[in-house]
Amino acid sequence: MTSTVPRTEPTAATAGEPAGEGGGHARNFGLPVATALVMGNIIGGGIFLLPASVAPFGTVSLVAFAVLTAGAIALALVFGRLAERHPRTGGPYVYAREAFGDFAGFLAAWSYWITAWVSNAALAVAAVGYLDVLVPLHGSKPATIAAALLLQWLPALANLAGTRYVGAVQLVATVMKFVPLLLVAVGGLFFFDAGNLGPFEASGAGTLGAVSASAAVLLFSYLGVESAAVSAGEVRDPRRNVGRATILGTAGAAVIYLLGTLAVFGTVAHDDLTESTAPFSDAVNAMFGGAWGGTAVACMALVSMAGALNGWTLLSAQTPYAAARDGLFPAFFARRRRGVPTAGVLVTVVLASTLTVYNYTAGSGGVFEVLVLITTFTATVPYLLSTAAQIHYLASGQTHRVSRARLVRDAVLAAVAAAFSLWLVAGSGYAAVYQGVLFLFAGVIVYAWMSARNRRTVPDAIDSAGRA
């Protein structure tokens, strides 16, 4: 496919980072920092509500966790191989654009952007559940909506204040994030009661159907597996470290997730867990008695989810910023102030707020689950395009891009990652795919407008140069 705009070598600037001297930038992340980046981004705020979200499926959701982890690691290995070929900032956007041209790159960036701001809406809904532990408001829909909007706009304002404040919030939130998770994941095993687990398959959809459906919900907890690939331009020796960091970070997050979910399942009665809006608080209350422990966990969970919202707000603004620098998104997304793409932040928070209000007022019984399933569909688009890029290189005989020694292994991993992505789309359900496709197709209209504008601009520039 012929590009409609000239391809430029992505730099830190195109990913929302200031360029260094001479247009370059320092690669500051070694393997430990890159691993921490992946693990920290994967373990966002959604984990604090996910045990209650998958409880209606029964303990079969633990099987889904194991299957999902295997699929996520296969995807991580594919990202690592692609990063060896394209060790630049951008991740799925870069891989899709290099393999298939501007339209595929745009779809990857557009879908990833949708995933980011829909995730913000889901995180805000999850945070409201823990806020309800501190300030009872769950019985009032207007109060619940107002709280969800406040939780989205405060991180947006922090982002608009500049990257220095974003970093400060992230540092505090990261520490607060792991305290309740480790407390429940490790301490909960000492209070484990198998009688709380409930049935193995509680949904009535059959084992395979329950595994697929619960895995589609649980994928939200693995968003961020691509973090090292997206930040490859900042990683030292990316051809070596991106793949390793992705695998280590994914495996580390999986251990905490699995232990935490298992501990919640074993400390909170199944019927209570399916109705819970703050499962980790309920687990701590069950472990130590009274409400003080649950209140403390609710406070830490709120800080953690505020930090997740803070980081994802910036990430959701950086993706359209990078695409706008390449001429694939409207130019106003490329505007920055104090190191932050301000237009992207504002557009993102407005869209997330609108989606939050819509899903609360539309009468949906599980707003968090609906939003999570939409992100499952939109996240699989850049994941599938990246996997397709790997399959393209393997099948096209491009010897400069393919290692013959690892051809069979890479082909198997690519096939597993592709099947994994398609399986997740199938498990998302009709409603989520319907809303996700609407978002995706809206992007096609945006691309048509941007493509026409770029084609008109290039001849005008050539004509002007000829007259000069």
Short mmCIF file of C-alpha atoms in Angstrom, two decimals:
data_model
loop_
_atom_site.label_atom_id
_atom_site.label_comp_id
_atom_site.label_asym_id
_atom_site.label_seq_id
_atom_site.Cartn_x
_atom_site.Cartn_y
_atom_site.Cartn_z
CA MET A 1 0.00 0.00 0.00
CA THR A 2 1.28 3.46 -0.89
CA SER A 3 1.56 5.85 2.02
CA THR A 4 -0.36 9.09 1.86
CA VAL A 5 2.23 10.85 3.97
CA PRO A 6 5.99 10.44 4.06
CA ARG A 7 7.20 8.05 6.73
CA THR A 8 9.50 9.56 9.27
CA GLU A 9 11.67 7.77 11.78
CA PRO A 10 9.72 7.94 15.05
CA THR A 11 11.57 9.64 17.85
CA ALA A 12 10.82 10.31 21.48
CA ALA A 13 9.15 13.49 20.39
CA THR A 14 6.61 11.62 18.33
CA ALA A 15 5.66 9.64 21.39
CA GLY A 16 5.11 12.67 23.57
CA GLU A 17 8.66 12.87 24.94
CA PRO A 18 11.07 15.72 24.41
CA ALA A 19 13.78 15.11 21.91
CA GLY A 20 17.31 15.24 23.07
CA GLU A 21 20.21 17.01 21.47
CA GLY A 22 20.55 16.46 17.82
CA GLY A 23 17.05 15.09 17.57
CA GLY A 24 17.94 11.96 19.54
CA HIS A 25 17.12 10.93 23.06
CA ALA A 26 18.68 8.92 25.84
CA ARG A 27 17.60 5.33 26.28
CA ASN A 28 17.00 5.40 30.03
CA PHE A 29 15.31 2.06 30.72
CA GLY A 30 17.35 -1.03 31.47
CA LEU A 31 15.78 -4.47 31.89
CA PRO A 32 14.68 -3.97 35.55
CA VAL A 33 13.02 -0.60 34.85
CA ALA A 34 11.40 -1.88 31.64
CA THR A 35 10.06 -4.91 33.53
CA ALA A 36 8.70 -2.65 36.27
CA LEU A 37 7.07 -0.48 33.60
CA VAL A 38 5.25 -3.48 32.11
CA MET A 39 4.23 -4.86 35.50
CA GLY A 40 3.13 -1.48 36.82
CA ASN A 41 1.07 -0.69 33.72
CA ILE A 42 -0.57 -4.11 33.67
CA ILE A 43 -1.51 -3.90 37.35
CA GLY A 44 -3.76 -0.87 37.10
CA GLY A 45 -6.95 -0.25 39.05
CA GLY A 46 -9.26 -2.75 37.38
CA ILE A 47 -7.92 -5.66 39.46
CA PHE A 48 -9.69 -4.18 42.50
CA LEU A 49 -13.11 -4.98 40.99
CA LEU A 50 -12.34 -7.94 38.73
CA PRO A 51 -12.85 -10.73 41.34
CA ALA A 52 -16.47 -9.60 41.73
CA SER A 53 -16.87 -9.22 37.95
CA VAL A 54 -15.87 -12.83 37.21
CA ALA A 55 -17.48 -14.39 40.31
CA PRO A 56 -20.81 -14.98 38.49
CA PHE A 57 -18.96 -17.41 36.18
CA GLY A 58 -17.71 -19.46 39.15
CA THR A 59 -14.22 -20.70 39.96
CA VAL A 60 -13.85 -21.69 36.29
CA SER A 61 -12.66 -18.10 35.88
CA LEU A 62 -9.40 -19.20 37.53
CA VAL A 63 -8.93 -21.56 34.59
CA ALA A 64 -9.60 -18.58 32.30
CA PHE A 65 -6.85 -16.71 34.14
CA ALA A 66 -4.37 -19.50 33.37
CA VAL A 67 -5.39 -19.69 29.70
CA LEU A 68 -5.30 -15.90 29.42
CA THR A 69 -1.82 -15.78 30.93
CA ALA A 70 -0.54 -18.31 28.37
CA GLY A 71 -2.08 -16.29 25.53
CA ALA A 72 -0.71 -13.02 26.93
CA ILE A 73 2.79 -14.50 27.14
CA ALA A 74 2.53 -15.69 23.51
CA LEU A 75 1.51 -12.15 22.56
CA ALA A 76 4.38 -10.78 24.64
CA LEU A 77 6.85 -12.97 22.75
CA VAL A 78 5.46 -11.72 19.42
CA PHE A 79 5.91 -8.12 20.60
CA GLY A 80 9.47 -8.96 21.60
CA ARG A 81 10.27 -10.35 18.14
CA LEU A 82 8.70 -7.32 16.43
CA ALA A 83 10.66 -4.97 18.71
CA GLU A 84 13.86 -6.65 17.49
CA ARG A 85 12.93 -5.57 13.94
CA HIS A 86 11.52 -2.15 14.86
CA PRO A 87 13.20 -1.01 18.11
CA ARG A 88 11.38 2.33 18.10
CA THR A 89 8.76 4.00 20.22
CA GLY A 90 5.21 3.28 19.09
CA GLY A 91 4.64 -0.45 19.52
CA PRO A 92 1.57 -1.79 17.64
CA TYR A 93 1.18 1.48 15.71
CA VAL A 94 4.71 1.19 14.29
CA TYR A 95 4.43 -2.53 13.50
CA ALA A 96 1.11 -2.21 11.67
CA ARG A 97 2.19 0.86 9.70
CA GLU A 98 5.53 -0.63 8.66
CA ALA A 99 3.97 -3.89 7.49
CA PHE A 100 0.71 -2.73 5.90
CA GLY A 101 0.86 1.04 5.38
CA ASP A 102 -0.87 4.10 6.79
CA PHE A 103 -4.42 2.75 7.01
CA ALA A 104 -3.41 -0.22 9.18
CA GLY A 105 -1.23 2.07 11.30
CA PHE A 106 -4.16 4.43 11.74
CA LEU A 107 -6.50 1.60 12.78
CA ALA A 108 -3.95 0.41 15.36
CA ALA A 109 -3.53 3.93 16.78
CA TRP A 110 -7.27 4.66 16.69
CA SER A 111 -8.21 1.39 18.41
CA TYR A 112 -5.48 1.76 21.01
CA TRP A 113 -6.69 5.29 21.73
CA ILE A 114 -10.27 4.05 22.15
CA THR A 115 -9.01 1.33 24.48
CA ALA A 116 -7.25 3.92 26.63
CA TRP A 117 -10.14 6.33 27.15
CA VAL A 118 -12.78 3.60 27.52
CA SER A 119 -10.46 2.07 30.14
CA ASN A 120 -10.53 5.42 31.96
CA ALA A 121 -14.32 5.24 32.11
CA ALA A 122 -14.13 1.66 33.43
CA LEU A 123 -11.53 2.59 36.05
CA ALA A 124 -13.68 5.48 37.27
CA VAL A 125 -16.66 3.13 37.68
CA ALA A 126 -14.46 0.69 39.63
CA ALA A 127 -13.18 3.51 41.85
CA VAL A 128 -16.73 4.58 42.69
CA GLY A 129 -17.31 1.14 44.23
CA TYR A 130 -14.50 1.75 46.73
CA LEU A 131 -15.55 5.35 47.30
CA ASP A 132 -18.92 3.96 48.32
CA VAL A 133 -17.17 2.21 51.24
CA LEU A 134 -16.06 5.61 52.55
CA VAL A 135 -18.98 7.82 51.45
CA PRO A 136 -22.27 5.93 50.92
CA LEU A 137 -23.61 7.01 47.54
CA HIS A 138 -24.40 3.79 45.69
CA GLY A 139 -28.13 4.21 46.16
CA SER A 140 -28.17 7.54 44.31
CA LYS A 141 -27.54 7.40 40.55
CA PRO A 142 -26.86 11.18 40.23
CA ALA A 143 -24.34 11.02 43.10
CA THR A 144 -22.69 7.93 41.56
CA ILE A 145 -22.38 9.60 38.15
CA ALA A 146 -21.02 12.80 39.71
CA ALA A 147 -18.39 10.81 41.65
CA ALA A 148 -17.34 8.89 38.51
CA LEU A 149 -16.95 12.15 36.57
CA LEU A 150 -14.97 13.76 39.39
CA LEU A 151 -12.61 10.79 39.47
CA GLN A 152 -11.96 11.27 35.74
CA TRP A 153 -11.53 15.04 35.73
CA LEU A 154 -9.12 15.32 38.67
CA PRO A 155 -6.40 13.22 36.92
CA ALA A 156 -7.06 15.17 33.71
CA LEU A 157 -6.43 18.44 35.56
CA ALA A 158 -3.25 16.95 37.06
CA ASN A 159 -2.09 16.08 33.53
CA LEU A 160 -2.85 19.58 32.27
CA ALA A 161 -0.70 20.96 35.10
CA GLY A 162 2.36 19.30 33.56
CA THR A 163 4.34 16.07 33.50
CA ARG A 164 6.07 16.86 36.81
CA TYR A 165 2.78 16.50 38.66
CA VAL A 166 1.89 13.37 36.71
CA GLY A 167 5.11 11.72 37.88
CA ALA A 168 4.54 12.67 41.52
CA VAL A 169 1.04 11.20 41.52
CA GLN A 170 2.30 8.01 39.86
CA LEU A 171 5.04 7.50 42.46
CA VAL A 172 2.60 7.64 45.39
CA ALA A 173 -0.03 5.57 43.58
CA THR A 174 2.42 2.80 42.68
CA VAL A 175 3.39 2.29 46.33
CA MET A 176 -0.24 2.37 47.46
CA LYS A 177 -1.23 -0.05 44.72
CA PHE A 178 0.83 -3.02 45.87
CA VAL A 179 0.04 -2.78 49.61
CA PRO A 180 -3.60 -3.98 49.45
CA LEU A 181 -2.85 -6.43 46.63
CA LEU A 182 -0.02 -8.14 48.53
CA LEU A 183 -1.99 -8.00 51.78
CA VAL A 184 -4.90 -9.93 50.26
CA ALA A 185 -2.84 -12.10 47.88
CA VAL A 186 -0.53 -13.38 50.63
CA GLY A 187 -2.48 -12.84 53.86
CA GLY A 188 -5.75 -14.11 52.38
CA LEU A 189 -4.30 -17.56 51.84
CA PHE A 190 -4.07 -18.01 55.63
CA PHE A 191 -7.82 -17.31 55.96
CA PHE A 192 -8.83 -19.36 52.94
CA ASP A 193 -12.09 -21.31 53.28
CA ALA A 194 -12.97 -23.63 50.39
CA GLY A 195 -16.63 -23.34 51.39
CA ASN A 196 -16.66 -19.76 50.06
CA LEU A 197 -15.68 -20.76 46.53
CA GLY A 198 -19.14 -21.57 45.25
CA PRO A 199 -19.79 -23.71 42.15
CA PHE A 200 -17.12 -24.41 39.56
CA GLU A 201 -19.35 -23.18 36.70
CA ALA A 202 -22.12 -20.86 37.86
CA SER A 203 -23.23 -19.11 34.67
CA GLY A 204 -25.01 -22.00 32.97
CA ALA A 205 -23.12 -21.32 29.72
CA GLY A 206 -21.02 -24.46 29.92
CA THR A 207 -17.34 -24.71 30.81
CA LEU A 208 -15.98 -23.51 27.44
CA GLY A 209 -18.48 -20.65 27.22
CA ALA A 210 -17.75 -19.56 30.80
CA VAL A 211 -13.98 -19.66 30.20
CA SER A 212 -14.33 -17.54 27.05
CA ALA A 213 -16.68 -15.01 28.65
CA SER A 214 -14.66 -14.62 31.85
CA ALA A 215 -11.40 -14.37 29.87
CA ALA A 216 -12.87 -11.50 27.85
CA VAL A 217 -13.56 -9.64 31.12
CA LEU A 218 -10.16 -10.55 32.55
CA LEU A 219 -8.25 -9.26 29.49
CA PHE A 220 -8.78 -5.78 30.93
CA SER A 221 -6.36 -6.78 33.69
CA TYR A 222 -3.67 -7.53 31.10
CA LEU A 223 -3.89 -4.27 29.16
CA GLY A 224 -0.38 -2.87 29.27
CA VAL A 225 1.39 -6.04 28.10
CA GLU A 226 2.61 -3.94 25.17
CA SER A 227 4.14 -1.22 27.39
CA ALA A 228 7.79 -2.11 26.80
CA ALA A 229 7.16 -2.38 23.04
CA VAL A 230 5.41 1.01 22.97
CA SER A 231 8.37 2.52 24.85
CA ALA A 232 11.07 0.62 22.91
CA GLY A 233 12.74 3.90 21.92
CA GLU A 234 13.52 4.54 25.59
CA VAL A 235 14.76 1.02 26.41
CA ARG A 236 18.48 0.25 26.33
CA ASP A 237 19.29 -2.58 23.90
CA PRO A 238 15.62 -2.97 22.91
CA ARG A 239 16.27 -5.94 20.64
CA ARG A 240 17.31 -7.86 23.73
CA ASN A 241 15.39 -6.26 26.59
CA VAL A 242 11.89 -5.52 25.26
CA GLY A 243 10.93 -9.17 24.87
CA ARG A 244 12.44 -10.16 28.22
CA ALA A 245 10.80 -7.27 30.07
CA THR A 246 7.45 -8.03 28.51
CA ILE A 247 7.57 -11.70 29.53
CA LEU A 248 8.89 -11.07 33.06
CA GLY A 249 6.42 -8.23 33.70
CA THR A 250 3.47 -10.25 32.39
CA ALA A 251 4.41 -13.32 34.45
CA GLY A 252 4.91 -11.23 37.61
CA ALA A 253 1.56 -9.52 37.21
CA ALA A 254 -0.10 -12.89 36.55
CA VAL A 255 1.17 -14.32 39.86
CA ILE A 256 -0.21 -11.37 41.85
CA TYR A 257 -3.51 -11.47 39.94
CA LEU A 258 -4.02 -15.20 40.39
CA LEU A 259 -3.13 -15.22 44.11
CA GLY A 260 -5.23 -12.11 44.77
CA THR A 261 -8.30 -13.44 42.98
CA LEU A 262 -7.96 -16.87 44.60
CA ALA A 263 -7.65 -15.25 48.05
CA VAL A 264 -10.77 -13.11 47.50
CA PHE A 265 -12.70 -16.15 46.27
CA GLY A 266 -11.69 -18.05 49.41
CA THR A 267 -12.42 -15.32 51.97
CA VAL A 268 -15.69 -13.82 50.67
CA ALA A 269 -18.75 -16.04 50.25
CA HIS A 270 -19.63 -16.54 46.59
CA ASP A 271 -23.13 -15.05 46.81
CA ASP A 272 -21.78 -11.96 48.58
CA LEU A 273 -18.91 -11.60 46.13
CA THR A 274 -21.19 -11.49 43.07
CA GLU A 275 -22.91 -8.41 44.58
CA SER A 276 -19.75 -6.72 45.89
CA THR A 277 -18.59 -3.30 44.68
CA ALA A 278 -15.35 -3.46 46.74
CA PRO A 279 -14.20 -7.12 46.87
CA PHE A 280 -10.75 -6.46 48.31
CA SER A 281 -12.25 -4.41 51.16
CA ASP A 282 -14.75 -7.22 51.79
CA ALA A 283 -11.90 -9.74 51.83
CA VAL A 284 -9.91 -7.79 54.42
CA ASN A 285 -13.03 -7.32 56.56
CA ALA A 286 -13.60 -11.06 56.43
CA MET A 287 -9.96 -11.74 57.33
CA PHE A 288 -9.66 -9.42 60.33
CA GLY A 289 -13.26 -8.70 61.32
CA GLY A 290 -14.87 -5.28 61.65
CA ALA A 291 -14.74 -2.58 59.00
CA TRP A 292 -11.47 -0.78 59.73
CA GLY A 293 -9.36 -3.02 57.46
CA GLY A 294 -11.79 -2.71 54.57
CA THR A 295 -11.87 1.06 54.98
CA ALA A 296 -8.07 1.25 54.88
CA VAL A 297 -7.96 -0.93 51.77
CA ALA A 298 -10.65 1.21 50.14
CA CYS A 299 -8.50 4.32 50.72
CA MET A 300 -5.42 2.66 49.20
CA ALA A 301 -7.43 1.26 46.30
CA LEU A 302 -8.82 4.73 45.55
CA VAL A 303 -5.32 6.23 45.49
CA SER A 304 -4.15 3.37 43.26
CA MET A 305 -6.99 3.79 40.79
CA ALA A 306 -6.49 7.57 40.76
CA GLY A 307 -2.89 6.87 39.81
CA ALA A 308 -3.99 4.45 37.09
CA LEU A 309 -6.38 7.07 35.74
CA ASN A 310 -3.57 9.60 35.89
CA GLY A 311 -1.20 7.45 33.85
CA TRP A 312 -3.77 6.19 31.33
CA THR A 313 -5.01 9.75 30.75
CA LEU A 314 -1.51 10.74 29.65
CA LEU A 315 -1.12 7.54 27.61
CA SER A 316 -4.45 8.08 25.86
CA ALA A 317 -3.29 11.56 24.88
CA GLN A 318 0.15 10.44 23.66
CA THR A 319 -1.18 7.90 21.16
CA PRO A 320 -3.11 10.42 19.02
CA TYR A 321 -0.22 12.86 19.52
CA ALA A 322 2.21 10.43 17.85
CA ALA A 323 -0.24 9.71 15.02
CA ALA A 324 -0.90 13.44 14.54
CA ARG A 325 2.83 14.04 14.13
CA ASP A 326 2.73 11.55 11.24
CA GLY A 327 -0.31 13.23 9.70
CA LEU A 328 -2.72 10.39 10.54
CA PHE A 329 -4.70 12.19 13.26
CA PRO A 330 -6.05 15.77 13.24
CA ALA A 331 -3.27 18.30 13.80
CA PHE A 332 -4.72 19.74 17.02
CA PHE A 333 -3.81 16.48 18.79
CA ALA A 334 -0.13 17.42 18.30
CA ARG A 335 -0.37 20.53 20.48
CA ARG A 336 1.58 20.34 23.72
CA ARG A 337 1.88 22.50 26.79
CA ARG A 338 4.27 21.77 29.67
CA GLY A 339 5.18 18.51 27.98
CA VAL A 340 1.56 17.29 27.85
CA PRO A 341 -0.61 16.92 24.71
CA THR A 342 -3.36 19.14 26.11
CA ALA A 343 -5.87 18.68 23.29
CA GLY A 344 -5.61 14.91 23.62
CA VAL A 345 -6.18 15.07 27.38
CA LEU A 346 -9.27 17.24 27.01
CA VAL A 347 -10.80 15.22 24.17
CA THR A 348 -10.08 11.99 26.04
CA VAL A 349 -11.71 13.06 29.31
CA VAL A 350 -14.77 14.46 27.52
CA LEU A 351 -15.28 11.21 25.58
CA ALA A 352 -14.73 9.04 28.68
CA SER A 353 -17.16 11.20 30.68
CA THR A 354 -19.81 10.97 27.96
CA LEU A 355 -19.46 7.20 27.77
CA THR A 356 -19.69 6.91 31.56
CA VAL A 357 -22.92 8.93 31.72
CA TYR A 358 -24.41 6.98 28.81
CA ASN A 359 -23.72 3.57 30.34
CA TYR A 360 -25.06 4.61 33.75
CA THR A 361 -28.26 6.12 32.33
CA ALA A 362 -28.86 3.39 29.73
CA GLY A 363 -29.92 1.03 32.49
CA SER A 364 -26.99 -1.39 32.23
CA GLY A 365 -26.81 -3.70 35.24
CA GLY A 366 -23.01 -4.03 35.14
CA VAL A 367 -21.49 -0.80 33.85
CA PHE A 368 -17.92 -1.86 34.64
CA GLU A 369 -18.34 -5.16 32.81
CA VAL A 370 -19.84 -3.47 29.72
CA LEU A 371 -16.96 -0.98 29.50
CA VAL A 372 -14.36 -3.69 30.10
CA LEU A 373 -15.74 -5.83 27.28
CA ILE A 374 -15.61 -2.85 24.88
CA THR A 375 -11.90 -2.42 25.68
CA THR A 376 -11.40 -6.15 25.10
CA PHE A 377 -12.66 -5.76 21.53
CA THR A 378 -10.78 -2.53 20.76
CA ALA A 379 -7.54 -3.82 22.33
CA THR A 380 -7.56 -6.90 20.13
CA VAL A 381 -7.43 -4.74 16.96
CA PRO A 382 -3.84 -3.45 17.50
CA TYR A 383 -2.87 -6.81 19.01
CA LEU A 384 -4.20 -8.69 15.97
CA LEU A 385 -2.61 -6.23 13.54
CA SER A 386 0.75 -6.68 15.28
CA THR A 387 0.39 -10.46 15.09
CA ALA A 388 -0.58 -10.15 11.43
CA ALA A 389 2.58 -8.11 10.82
CA GLN A 390 4.65 -10.93 12.28
CA ILE A 391 2.82 -13.51 10.14
CA HIS A 392 3.38 -11.26 7.10
CA TYR A 393 7.15 -11.18 7.69
CA LEU A 394 7.29 -14.95 8.26
CA ALA A 395 5.22 -15.83 5.18
CA SER A 396 6.71 -13.31 2.74
CA GLY A 397 10.24 -14.70 2.87
CA GLN A 398 11.84 -11.41 3.97
CA THR A 399 15.12 -12.92 5.14
CA HIS A 400 16.38 -9.62 6.54
CA ARG A 401 13.36 -9.57 8.90
CA VAL A 402 13.12 -13.26 9.80
CA SER A 403 15.49 -15.49 11.79
CA ARG A 404 15.63 -18.85 10.01
CA ALA A 405 16.82 -20.51 13.21
CA ARG A 406 13.63 -19.50 15.00
CA LEU A 407 11.22 -19.69 12.06
CA VAL A 408 9.10 -22.60 13.37
CA ARG A 409 8.94 -21.23 16.92
CA ASP A 410 8.00 -17.76 15.72
CA ALA A 411 5.32 -19.17 13.40
CA VAL A 412 3.75 -21.19 16.23
CA LEU A 413 3.78 -18.19 18.59
CA ALA A 414 2.23 -15.94 15.94
CA ALA A 415 -0.51 -18.50 15.26
CA VAL A 416 -1.25 -18.86 19.00
CA ALA A 417 -1.34 -15.07 19.47
CA ALA A 418 -3.68 -14.65 16.48
CA ALA A 419 -6.02 -17.40 17.70
CA PHE A 420 -5.91 -15.89 21.19
CA SER A 421 -6.93 -12.45 19.88
CA LEU A 422 -9.80 -13.85 17.81
CA TRP A 423 -10.99 -15.94 20.76
CA LEU A 424 -11.16 -12.82 22.93
CA VAL A 425 -13.29 -11.03 20.33
CA ALA A 426 -15.68 -13.99 20.33
CA GLY A 427 -15.85 -13.93 24.12
CA SER A 428 -16.61 -10.22 24.30
CA GLY A 429 -20.26 -10.73 23.43
CA TYR A 430 -22.55 -9.11 20.88
CA ALA A 431 -23.18 -5.87 22.82
CA ALA A 432 -19.49 -5.09 23.32
CA VAL A 433 -18.58 -5.95 19.72
CA TYR A 434 -21.48 -3.80 18.50
CA GLN A 435 -20.33 -0.73 20.44
CA GLY A 436 -16.68 -1.42 19.63
CA VAL A 437 -17.38 -1.69 15.89
CA LEU A 438 -19.23 1.63 15.98
CA PHE A 439 -16.18 3.27 17.54
CA LEU A 440 -13.89 1.58 15.01
CA PHE A 441 -15.96 2.54 11.98
CA ALA A 442 -16.13 6.15 13.16
CA GLY A 443 -12.34 6.09 12.80
CA VAL A 444 -12.63 5.05 9.14
CA ILE A 445 -14.46 8.32 8.45
CA VAL A 446 -11.71 10.26 10.25
CA TYR A 447 -9.05 8.48 8.20
CA ALA A 448 -10.91 9.23 4.95
CA TRP A 449 -10.90 12.93 5.82
CA MET A 450 -7.23 12.94 6.88
CA SER A 451 -6.16 10.95 3.79
CA ALA A 452 -7.97 13.32 1.44
CA ARG A 453 -6.47 16.32 3.20
CA ASN A 454 -2.94 14.87 2.97
CA ARG A 455 -3.33 14.06 -0.74
CA ARG A 456 -4.54 17.61 -1.38
CA THR A 457 -1.70 19.15 0.64
CA VAL A 458 1.15 17.33 -1.13
CA PRO A 459 0.26 18.51 -4.72
CA ASP A 460 -0.27 22.04 -3.40
CA ALA A 461 3.19 22.00 -1.84
CA ILE A 462 4.75 20.64 -5.06
CA ASP A 463 2.89 23.26 -7.13
CA SER A 464 4.08 26.05 -4.84
CA ALA A 465 7.65 24.82 -5.07
CA GLY A 466 7.40 24.69 -8.89
CA ARG A 467 6.16 28.26 -9.10
CA ALA A 468 8.96 29.39 -6.80
#
